[in-house]
Amino acid sequence: MTTWLIVGAIVLGAVALWLLLPRGRKAGRRLGAVLGAIALGMLLATVPPLGGWFTQGLFWLLAGLTIASAACTVSFRNPVYCAVWFGLTLFGTAGLLFFQGAQFLGAATIIIYAGAILVTLLFVLMLANPRGQAAYDRRAWEAPLAATVGVVLLGLFSTGFFSTLKAMPQQTPAQVAAEKRQPPGKYAVSALGAELFSRHLVAVEVAGTLLLAALAGAVAVVAQHAQPGQVIPRPEGTVPPAREPNEVTVR
Amino acid sequence: MFSLDTLLVLVVAAPLAAAVLTAALGRWYLRRHAHWPALVAVAVSLAAAVALAWQWSAGLPALPAEEHHAGQTATEHAQHEEPTQPEEHETAGERYLGREHVVVLWRWAAVQGAWGTPPFVIDVVLRVDTLTCLMLLVVNLVGLLVVLYSVGYMHDDPGYWRYFTYVALFVFSMNMLVSVSNFLLLYVFWEAVGLCSYLLIGFWFQRPAAADAGKKAFLVNRVGDFGFALGVFLLWSALGTLNFHDTVLPDGNLVPGVLGQHWLSMPVPYGGAWGSRVAVVVACLLLFVGACGKSAQFPLHVWLPDAMEGPTPVSALIHAATMVTAGVYLVVRTAPMFLVSQSAHLVVAAIGGLTALMAAFIALTQTDLKRVLAYSTISQLGYMFLALGTASFAGLAAGMFHLFTHAFFKALLFLGAGSVMHAMGGVIDMNRFGGLRRRLPLTYWTFLLGALALAGVAPLAGFWSKDAVLAAVHTRAMENPLGEGYLYLTLYYTGMVTALMTAFYTFRAVFLTFHGEERLPEEAHGHAHEGPWWMTVPLVLLALGAVGAGLLGGPITDWLRHTPSLAFAARLTGTGHHGFHWQVAALSTAMALGGVALAAWFYLAQRQLVASLAETFRAAMLYQLSYGKLFLDEIYTVLIVIPLRVLGWVLFILDQFLIDGLVNLVGYLVRALGGLFRPLQTGLVQFYALAMLLGLLVLLASMLRWPLG
Amino acid sequence: MNEQALWLGYQLVAAALVALGTVGFLARRNMIVMFLCVEMMLQGVALSLVAWGRYHGTLDGQVLVLFVLAVAACEAALAMALALMLFQRRGHLDTAACFRLHEPGQEVQLVEQVSAEGELEEPEPEPTWPHLPPAGVEPQRDPEQEAYRSHV
């Protein structure tokens, strides 16, 4: 049963992705959405019951939200919409993290990803291509091939997970440890902080240095272009307004 | 004052310094004054050479008294196949083997016992003996006068600094050539003078004729130098050393030099070192091939007439007085080997005599003044080799003596020709000018003296030296009336005929140039005049030499006996009697005067006879032969140049289609293989990512446990 | 709670995110969207790591995710800078039009085709401007200025 569900999810998912990806035509998008929803349902249906109806419902909601918004991110033509949908994916992910008990990570995902990275990205998108819907956004590169490769990847992963699940012991190592009365609260934020600043102190410092270097690098990459007095030829694809010369002088 | 070592180093170092200085500074700083370094340096060299000769002579022992019968016994000695026992009655005079002094400057190469050979050690080492002194004096004296003359002659040439750089470099190389004491270094500087000669022949390299002449000289010299190199190899492999002198190693062992006292003092020189008689003969002949190339002897003489494309002072210095005599120097230096070989000298004598006759024959009809002089140089060099070919002390000394006097009068004649050329605006064809004696009186008189000396009219220099040469040949012919004697007798009469022809063509040139009605070419622009004093002073000084150098014959002969090579010759063959050969002298004077008279008759009195005479000879093909230089250039073209061209063409075709084809095939194969994968390189990021993912999928699939379930 | 089922559910969601990110990275040509897809894959990895951490009862998974987060922030900064540069120089963000690494002589017909077909799509509708009620002085409009921004 599980196998057929997975196979069905994969096949349907591939067709749905192909239909959804920008192909230069509108036709079939609704069908793709429907097929995608069915595939998503089939995929989630393979997960055994988690526990109570609330837990189960919350998981389905969060997982469905995450995957559906991810599919939208991939398939929307306007990159701004893509970014917004990606933001929704991030929220779903954050919810899943909370669901797992990783509160700090959930918060960090929202703050850093949705708050900083995604906003930067939107800025750039707005700066670069405010109108959206450029030719290259409307036409995917080899959509069927990409969709096939993607779902085959998913199928291989799922197969691997199911075979791993089969070989798993009855109780997870965490449960075994809990039974031995190890101190609870391991998932608390304070525990994570203690872990970070004791065992992983050097790595934290290195990560900080890396961030600094990336900051300097980004500034250098952008700044190298604009030197005073330099004449920048107008980009090929852009249309010069009537009043401006064909070149821009940096002041 | 200075020690011998200092003087010797000074002689060679001064021109080198001048060459370097002129090369470095000449173009931008010295410019019109570029002659000063060369002039000063050659003057210093000359002064040092004089001082060197003076000091060296002062330290020489008195020549041992010679017993009258020594020559006789020694000649028999030489003719015996294997004189095994040292002769008990050898006197002190026979044992005297000259004196030499060497200065070791630094070690140039030292290869210890490679391939089981004796250690190959080459020191940079200079030597002093009377032969070297004589050559240094000649080279630097003529060199100084020619540099002086060049200051006037080259005054407005754009390559002024280049010219003096080359000349200084040449004087350095030539000084080294005559003073090194090692065959390898001799070879090095042999090539160095060849290089300078090439550079100076092609001095006006914009002119195709000059560039071609330079190439021709270089290529023809390569043939000779190849022989020389082979000779050096053979010497090394046979004797295990290339030094002239004996060397005492730090451990007390003696390395006998090729021309050192050790071997020369043995009753059987070289003992069995050579292995066989043939090896000695081959070595001598190979060295002689080198001498032929450098000294323009038949059949390698063809480069010298073309070398006249260079500046005239260069012709005087390099192609008449000094460099071309390097071959003579080489043969005299290695005379012991020629004497020991007992047969190689016959080839030397025959080639010398043949060259003398041939060159004189060609010179009869040439109309280019410098070419007449060039062929006369070849002819006179032939005389020298004829003298050396007698393989007797008298002959060797006569050859050197002729070299000495010839340097004066031939340099004089060339500089005179240069003076004419200077006045005629560069024209040197004797058909285009004439009767210049009133226009160029000084040139005329000095040229006349030189011509008289060349013709061998008593009592000028050429008479004495030519007489010594012919006397040596005559003596040799009379010693042994059978066998070799026939050859020497033939050569003696050849020399006499050559003397007649020499006098004729020399005075033909004099009369055509300076007598008759006055004709000037257009290039002279009507203002033909003598050159500045820079040019006339050397003429006068050389004229003095051409007149007086002959008187030094006796002293030079005695002086040269202090050289080991020549002392060995003297020990082996005796010094010959110093007496004057009345018979030879009378005959050669008659020949010379006859030639002069004949020329005067044809070119002064009855010039219209010349045409009919030419017609007569034309009928016998002789005129064409002489005028066409025996067509040797054409023969060489057919025999050597064209086959080589054909071979080159064949190889070119092979290279073009076979070799290149193979190489291209390899290229095409690799390219075709690459073409299979080329479409994969689309440059598209997505495509690369896809390829990576496909690989990842395969990896994942292989990691799963199939079959599932 | 069924811990094993939870683990499986998280892994499936993570795998779906990674797969969708892959599809997006392969198919999309807008550089920024491709970057979004990469971030999406990173999210999938983060989920998987956290689930494994819960499974083992340790915090290593979460720590690792934190570092992934830091690296993703760096990556975002640099990638955005590069995207800006690309747009300044080229005037577009199309990665399929950037194929300078290709073998000389190899025609990249794909890209030409794609671009040409992309142009053939239905024309973009005219932007509709908000209709302001007549109050005060209407600012002068410059249609070119509105339609075009010269450069970033």
mmCIF file of C-alpha atoms in Angstrom, chain B residues 7-254:
data_model
loop_
_atom_site.group_PDB
_atom_site.id
_atom_site.type_symbol
_atom_site.label_atom_id
_atom_site.label_comp_id
_atom_site.label_asym_id
_atom_site.label_seq_id
_atom_site.Cartn_x
_atom_site.Cartn_y
_atom_site.Cartn_z
ATOM 1 C CA LEU B 7 103.144 42.750 -21.185
ATOM 2 C CA LEU B 8 101.621 39.657 -22.743
ATOM 3 C CA VAL B 9 98.316 40.218 -21.001
ATOM 4 C CA LEU B 10 98.425 43.890 -21.886
ATOM 5 C CA VAL B 11 98.871 43.114 -25.574
ATOM 6 C CA VAL B 12 95.649 41.153 -25.702
ATOM 7 C CA ALA B 13 93.643 42.979 -23.073
ATOM 8 C CA ALA B 14 93.914 46.485 -24.486
ATOM 9 C CA PRO B 15 92.031 45.802 -27.759
ATOM 10 C CA LEU B 16 89.409 43.798 -25.877
ATOM 11 C CA ALA B 17 88.826 46.706 -23.537
ATOM 12 C CA ALA B 18 88.583 49.024 -26.523
ATOM 13 C CA ALA B 19 86.078 46.730 -28.216
ATOM 14 C CA VAL B 20 83.902 46.540 -25.132
ATOM 15 C CA LEU B 21 84.148 50.271 -24.539
ATOM 16 C CA THR B 22 83.298 51.169 -28.112
ATOM 17 C CA ALA B 23 80.468 48.682 -28.235
ATOM 18 C CA ALA B 24 78.981 50.035 -25.030
ATOM 19 C CA LEU B 25 79.480 53.735 -25.529
ATOM 20 C CA GLY B 26 80.160 54.156 -29.223
ATOM 21 C CA ARG B 27 76.686 54.640 -30.511
ATOM 22 C CA TRP B 28 75.454 57.317 -28.167
ATOM 23 C CA TYR B 29 78.472 58.902 -26.522
ATOM 24 C CA LEU B 30 81.591 58.502 -28.611
ATOM 25 C CA ARG B 31 80.022 58.838 -32.060
ATOM 26 C CA ARG B 32 82.525 60.831 -34.156
ATOM 27 C CA HIS B 33 85.233 59.996 -31.629
ATOM 28 C CA ALA B 34 84.631 56.263 -31.698
ATOM 29 C CA HIS B 35 88.078 55.665 -33.153
ATOM 30 C CA TRP B 36 89.956 56.822 -30.058
ATOM 31 C CA PRO B 37 89.584 53.662 -27.940
ATOM 32 C CA ALA B 38 90.673 51.436 -30.810
ATOM 33 C CA LEU B 39 93.529 53.741 -31.781
ATOM 34 C CA VAL B 40 94.869 54.049 -28.260
ATOM 35 C CA ALA B 41 94.416 50.370 -27.531
ATOM 36 C CA VAL B 42 96.198 49.174 -30.650
ATOM 37 C CA ALA B 43 98.981 51.674 -30.001
ATOM 38 C CA VAL B 44 99.283 50.328 -26.464
ATOM 39 C CA SER B 45 99.286 46.794 -27.832
ATOM 40 C CA LEU B 46 101.993 47.674 -30.298
ATOM 41 C CA ALA B 47 104.107 49.308 -27.617
ATOM 42 C CA ALA B 48 103.613 46.319 -25.377
ATOM 43 C CA ALA B 49 104.451 43.953 -28.217
ATOM 44 C CA VAL B 50 107.650 45.861 -28.945
ATOM 45 C CA ALA B 51 108.588 45.827 -25.283
ATOM 46 C CA LEU B 52 107.740 42.150 -25.108
ATOM 47 C CA ALA B 53 109.909 41.327 -28.108
ATOM 48 C CA TRP B 54 112.703 43.449 -26.689
ATOM 49 C CA GLN B 55 112.637 41.828 -23.268
ATOM 50 C CA TRP B 56 112.255 38.376 -24.690
ATOM 51 C CA SER B 57 115.168 38.847 -27.082
ATOM 52 C CA ALA B 58 117.322 40.208 -24.282
ATOM 53 C CA GLY B 59 116.785 37.034 -22.309
ATOM 54 C CA LEU B 60 117.552 34.625 -25.134
ATOM 55 C CA PRO B 61 120.775 32.658 -25.089
ATOM 56 C CA ALA B 62 123.261 33.009 -27.873
ATOM 57 C CA LEU B 63 122.536 30.740 -30.785
ATOM 58 C CA PRO B 64 124.773 27.717 -30.713
ATOM 59 C CA ALA B 65 127.363 27.517 -33.375
ATOM 60 C CA GLU B 66 126.241 25.260 -36.144
ATOM 61 C CA GLU B 67 128.364 22.565 -37.595
ATOM 62 C CA HIS B 68 128.461 22.505 -41.277
ATOM 63 C CA HIS B 69 127.458 18.915 -41.722
ATOM 64 C CA ALA B 70 124.516 19.175 -39.374
ATOM 65 C CA GLY B 71 122.028 19.862 -42.136
ATOM 66 C CA GLN B 72 123.233 16.956 -44.147
ATOM 67 C CA THR B 73 122.997 14.408 -41.355
ATOM 68 C CA ALA B 74 119.747 15.719 -40.082
ATOM 69 C CA THR B 75 118.187 15.469 -43.497
ATOM 70 C CA GLU B 76 119.281 11.904 -43.758
ATOM 71 C CA HIS B 77 118.022 11.471 -40.272
ATOM 72 C CA ALA B 78 114.608 12.650 -41.337
ATOM 73 C CA GLN B 79 114.550 10.427 -44.324
ATOM 74 C CA HIS B 80 115.313 7.312 -42.427
ATOM 75 C CA GLU B 81 112.180 5.492 -41.590
ATOM 76 C CA GLU B 82 112.846 4.729 -37.962
ATOM 77 C CA PRO B 83 115.974 6.147 -36.464
ATOM 78 C CA THR B 84 115.968 4.152 -33.288
ATOM 79 C CA GLN B 85 119.125 5.141 -31.504
ATOM 80 C CA PRO B 86 119.933 8.635 -30.301
ATOM 81 C CA GLU B 87 122.977 9.690 -32.193
ATOM 82 C CA GLU B 88 125.985 9.934 -29.992
ATOM 83 C CA HIS B 89 127.597 12.721 -31.888
ATOM 84 C CA GLU B 90 124.763 15.206 -31.481
ATOM 85 C CA THR B 91 126.229 18.539 -30.649
ATOM 86 C CA ALA B 92 124.883 21.163 -28.340
ATOM 87 C CA GLY B 93 123.510 23.027 -31.324
ATOM 88 C CA GLU B 94 121.388 20.134 -32.336
ATOM 89 C CA ARG B 95 119.992 19.753 -28.875
ATOM 90 C CA TYR B 96 118.938 23.375 -28.542
ATOM 91 C CA LEU B 97 115.187 23.414 -28.792
ATOM 92 C CA GLY B 98 114.402 27.051 -28.440
ATOM 93 C CA ARG B 99 112.811 28.758 -25.541
ATOM 94 C CA GLU B 100 109.247 29.482 -24.563
ATOM 95 C CA HIS B 101 107.443 31.049 -21.667
ATOM 96 C CA VAL B 102 103.817 30.429 -20.746
ATOM 97 C CA VAL B 103 101.403 32.388 -18.570
ATOM 98 C CA VAL B 104 98.531 30.400 -17.139
ATOM 99 C CA LEU B 105 95.662 32.806 -16.581
ATOM 100 C CA TRP B 106 92.887 30.571 -15.337
ATOM 101 C CA ARG B 107 91.461 27.116 -15.767
ATOM 102 C CA TRP B 108 88.755 27.052 -18.360
ATOM 103 C CA ALA B 109 87.625 23.452 -18.323
ATOM 104 C CA ALA B 110 88.507 20.375 -16.346
ATOM 105 C CA VAL B 111 86.817 17.061 -16.994
ATOM 106 C CA GLN B 112 88.383 14.335 -14.985
ATOM 107 C CA GLY B 113 88.597 10.917 -16.508
ATOM 108 C CA ALA B 114 85.316 10.872 -18.357
ATOM 109 C CA TRP B 115 84.865 7.840 -20.601
ATOM 110 C CA GLY B 116 88.197 6.527 -19.539
ATOM 111 C CA THR B 117 90.132 9.236 -21.345
ATOM 112 C CA PRO B 118 92.977 11.150 -19.805
ATOM 113 C CA PRO B 119 91.802 14.214 -17.857
ATOM 114 C CA PHE B 120 90.591 16.900 -20.206
ATOM 115 C CA VAL B 121 92.066 20.062 -18.816
ATOM 116 C CA ILE B 122 92.034 23.320 -20.703
ATOM 117 C CA ASP B 123 93.821 26.262 -19.182
ATOM 118 C CA VAL B 124 93.623 29.722 -20.628
ATOM 119 C CA VAL B 125 97.305 30.055 -21.238
ATOM 120 C CA LEU B 126 99.351 32.540 -23.212
ATOM 121 C CA ARG B 127 102.848 31.956 -24.472
ATOM 122 C CA VAL B 128 105.857 33.971 -25.529
ATOM 123 C CA ASP B 129 108.338 32.852 -28.087
ATOM 124 C CA THR B 130 109.887 34.544 -31.051
ATOM 125 C CA LEU B 131 107.249 33.329 -33.484
ATOM 126 C CA THR B 132 104.495 34.822 -31.353
ATOM 127 C CA CYS B 133 106.492 38.024 -30.970
ATOM 128 C CA LEU B 134 106.920 38.341 -34.710
ATOM 129 C CA MET B 135 103.232 37.782 -35.358
ATOM 130 C CA LEU B 136 102.240 40.224 -32.611
ATOM 131 C CA LEU B 137 104.521 42.871 -34.086
ATOM 132 C CA VAL B 138 103.107 42.420 -37.573
ATOM 133 C CA VAL B 139 99.491 42.352 -36.437
ATOM 134 C CA ASN B 140 99.706 45.366 -34.177
ATOM 135 C CA LEU B 141 101.881 47.449 -36.459
ATOM 136 C CA VAL B 142 99.669 46.940 -39.490
ATOM 137 C CA GLY B 143 96.652 47.179 -37.239
ATOM 138 C CA LEU B 144 97.706 50.559 -35.880
ATOM 139 C CA LEU B 145 98.382 51.964 -39.331
ATOM 140 C CA VAL B 146 95.092 50.627 -40.667
ATOM 141 C CA VAL B 147 93.138 52.061 -37.741
ATOM 142 C CA LEU B 148 94.856 55.379 -38.388
ATOM 143 C CA TYR B 149 93.949 55.160 -42.050
ATOM 144 C CA SER B 150 90.367 54.164 -41.250
ATOM 145 C CA VAL B 151 89.828 57.347 -39.276
ATOM 146 C CA GLY B 152 90.095 59.226 -42.548
ATOM 147 C CA TYR B 153 88.586 56.589 -44.781
ATOM 148 C CA MET B 154 85.447 55.881 -42.765
ATOM 149 C CA HIS B 155 84.930 59.410 -41.506
ATOM 150 C CA ASP B 156 81.321 59.900 -42.491
ATOM 151 C CA ASP B 157 80.039 56.351 -42.335
ATOM 152 C CA PRO B 158 76.911 55.874 -40.218
ATOM 153 C CA GLY B 159 78.407 52.701 -38.722
ATOM 154 C CA TYR B 160 81.564 54.462 -37.552
ATOM 155 C CA TRP B 161 81.468 53.099 -33.979
ATOM 156 C CA ARG B 162 80.499 49.654 -35.219
ATOM 157 C CA TYR B 163 83.493 49.584 -37.513
ATOM 158 C CA PHE B 164 85.975 50.370 -34.763
ATOM 159 C CA THR B 165 84.323 47.914 -32.421
ATOM 160 C CA TYR B 166 84.815 45.177 -34.968
ATOM 161 C CA VAL B 167 88.373 46.190 -35.724
ATOM 162 C CA ALA B 168 89.317 46.275 -32.041
ATOM 163 C CA LEU B 169 87.659 42.923 -31.557
ATOM 164 C CA PHE B 170 89.587 41.590 -34.504
ATOM 165 C CA VAL B 171 92.907 42.816 -33.190
ATOM 166 C CA PHE B 172 92.126 41.213 -29.850
ATOM 167 C CA SER B 173 91.178 37.907 -31.472
ATOM 168 C CA MET B 174 94.211 37.899 -33.711
ATOM 169 C CA ASN B 175 96.530 38.687 -30.810
ATOM 170 C CA MET B 176 94.986 35.850 -28.862
ATOM 171 C CA LEU B 177 95.211 33.556 -31.873
ATOM 172 C CA VAL B 178 98.953 33.950 -32.127
ATOM 173 C CA SER B 179 99.650 33.929 -28.400
ATOM 174 C CA VAL B 180 97.544 31.108 -27.004
ATOM 175 C CA SER B 181 99.344 27.898 -26.217
ATOM 176 C CA ASN B 182 96.569 25.423 -26.744
ATOM 177 C CA PHE B 183 94.883 23.939 -29.789
ATOM 178 C CA LEU B 184 91.391 24.389 -28.420
ATOM 179 C CA LEU B 185 91.898 28.063 -27.651
ATOM 180 C CA LEU B 186 93.603 28.425 -30.989
ATOM 181 C CA TYR B 187 90.441 27.022 -32.534
ATOM 182 C CA VAL B 188 88.272 29.373 -30.501
ATOM 183 C CA PHE B 189 90.125 32.451 -31.675
ATOM 184 C CA TRP B 190 90.457 31.001 -35.144
ATOM 185 C CA GLU B 191 86.661 31.177 -35.190
ATOM 186 C CA ALA B 192 86.711 34.581 -33.534
ATOM 187 C CA VAL B 193 88.801 36.130 -36.282
ATOM 188 C CA GLY B 194 86.505 34.414 -38.768
ATOM 189 C CA LEU B 195 83.565 36.055 -37.059
ATOM 190 C CA CYS B 196 85.224 39.468 -37.196
ATOM 191 C CA SER B 197 86.033 38.880 -40.835
ATOM 192 C CA TYR B 198 82.392 37.996 -41.493
ATOM 193 C CA LEU B 199 81.172 41.060 -39.661
ATOM 194 C CA LEU B 200 83.540 43.346 -41.504
ATOM 195 C CA ILE B 201 82.974 41.870 -44.952
ATOM 196 C CA GLY B 202 79.277 42.374 -44.396
ATOM 197 C CA PHE B 203 79.870 45.750 -42.808
ATOM 198 C CA TRP B 204 77.657 47.426 -45.375
ATOM 199 C CA PHE B 205 75.046 44.764 -44.937
ATOM 200 C CA GLN B 206 72.424 46.787 -46.748
ATOM 201 C CA ARG B 207 74.270 45.958 -49.955
ATOM 202 C CA PRO B 208 73.245 42.461 -51.058
ATOM 203 C CA ALA B 209 76.686 41.860 -52.557
ATOM 204 C CA ALA B 210 78.361 42.558 -49.199
ATOM 205 C CA ALA B 211 75.923 40.394 -47.275
ATOM 206 C CA ASP B 212 76.378 37.553 -49.764
ATOM 207 C CA ALA B 213 80.141 37.898 -49.659
ATOM 208 C CA GLY B 214 80.056 37.677 -45.869
ATOM 209 C CA LYS B 215 77.958 34.549 -46.017
ATOM 210 C CA LYS B 216 80.204 33.017 -48.623
ATOM 211 C CA ALA B 217 83.305 33.713 -46.570
ATOM 212 C CA PHE B 218 81.687 32.227 -43.520
ATOM 213 C CA LEU B 219 80.461 29.104 -45.283
ATOM 214 C CA VAL B 220 83.681 28.386 -47.116
ATOM 215 C CA ASN B 221 85.589 28.900 -43.889
ATOM 216 C CA ARG B 222 83.265 26.399 -42.234
ATOM 217 C CA VAL B 223 84.607 23.722 -44.550
ATOM 218 C CA GLY B 224 88.141 24.505 -43.521
ATOM 219 C CA ASP B 225 87.284 24.884 -39.859
ATOM 220 C CA PHE B 226 85.529 21.541 -39.918
ATOM 221 C CA GLY B 227 88.779 19.973 -41.021
ATOM 222 C CA PHE B 228 90.629 21.881 -38.342
ATOM 223 C CA ALA B 229 88.180 20.693 -35.696
ATOM 224 C CA LEU B 230 88.579 17.094 -36.816
ATOM 225 C CA GLY B 231 92.344 17.569 -36.632
ATOM 226 C CA VAL B 232 92.034 18.836 -33.061
ATOM 227 C CA PHE B 233 89.891 15.835 -32.163
ATOM 228 C CA LEU B 234 92.436 13.513 -33.644
ATOM 229 C CA LEU B 235 95.232 15.226 -31.741
ATOM 230 C CA TRP B 236 93.320 14.837 -28.520
ATOM 231 C CA SER B 237 92.473 11.217 -29.027
ATOM 232 C CA ALA B 238 96.010 10.340 -30.115
ATOM 233 C CA LEU B 239 98.120 12.407 -27.725
ATOM 234 C CA GLY B 240 95.732 13.036 -24.831
ATOM 235 C CA THR B 241 96.563 16.688 -24.612
ATOM 236 C CA LEU B 242 95.966 19.819 -26.602
ATOM 237 C CA ASN B 243 98.614 22.018 -25.040
ATOM 238 C CA PHE B 244 101.559 23.183 -27.074
ATOM 239 C CA HIS B 245 103.827 23.212 -24.044
ATOM 240 C CA ASP B 246 104.742 20.620 -21.458
ATOM 241 C CA THR B 247 102.864 20.872 -18.185
ATOM 242 C CA VAL B 248 104.205 19.749 -14.854
ATOM 243 C CA LEU B 249 101.364 18.607 -12.642
ATOM 244 C CA PRO B 250 101.356 19.358 -8.925
ATOM 245 C CA ASP B 251 102.197 15.722 -8.240
ATOM 246 C CA GLY B 252 105.357 16.020 -10.281
ATOM 247 C CA ASN B 253 104.118 14.158 -13.326
ATOM 248 C CA LEU B 254 104.788 15.630 -16.721
#
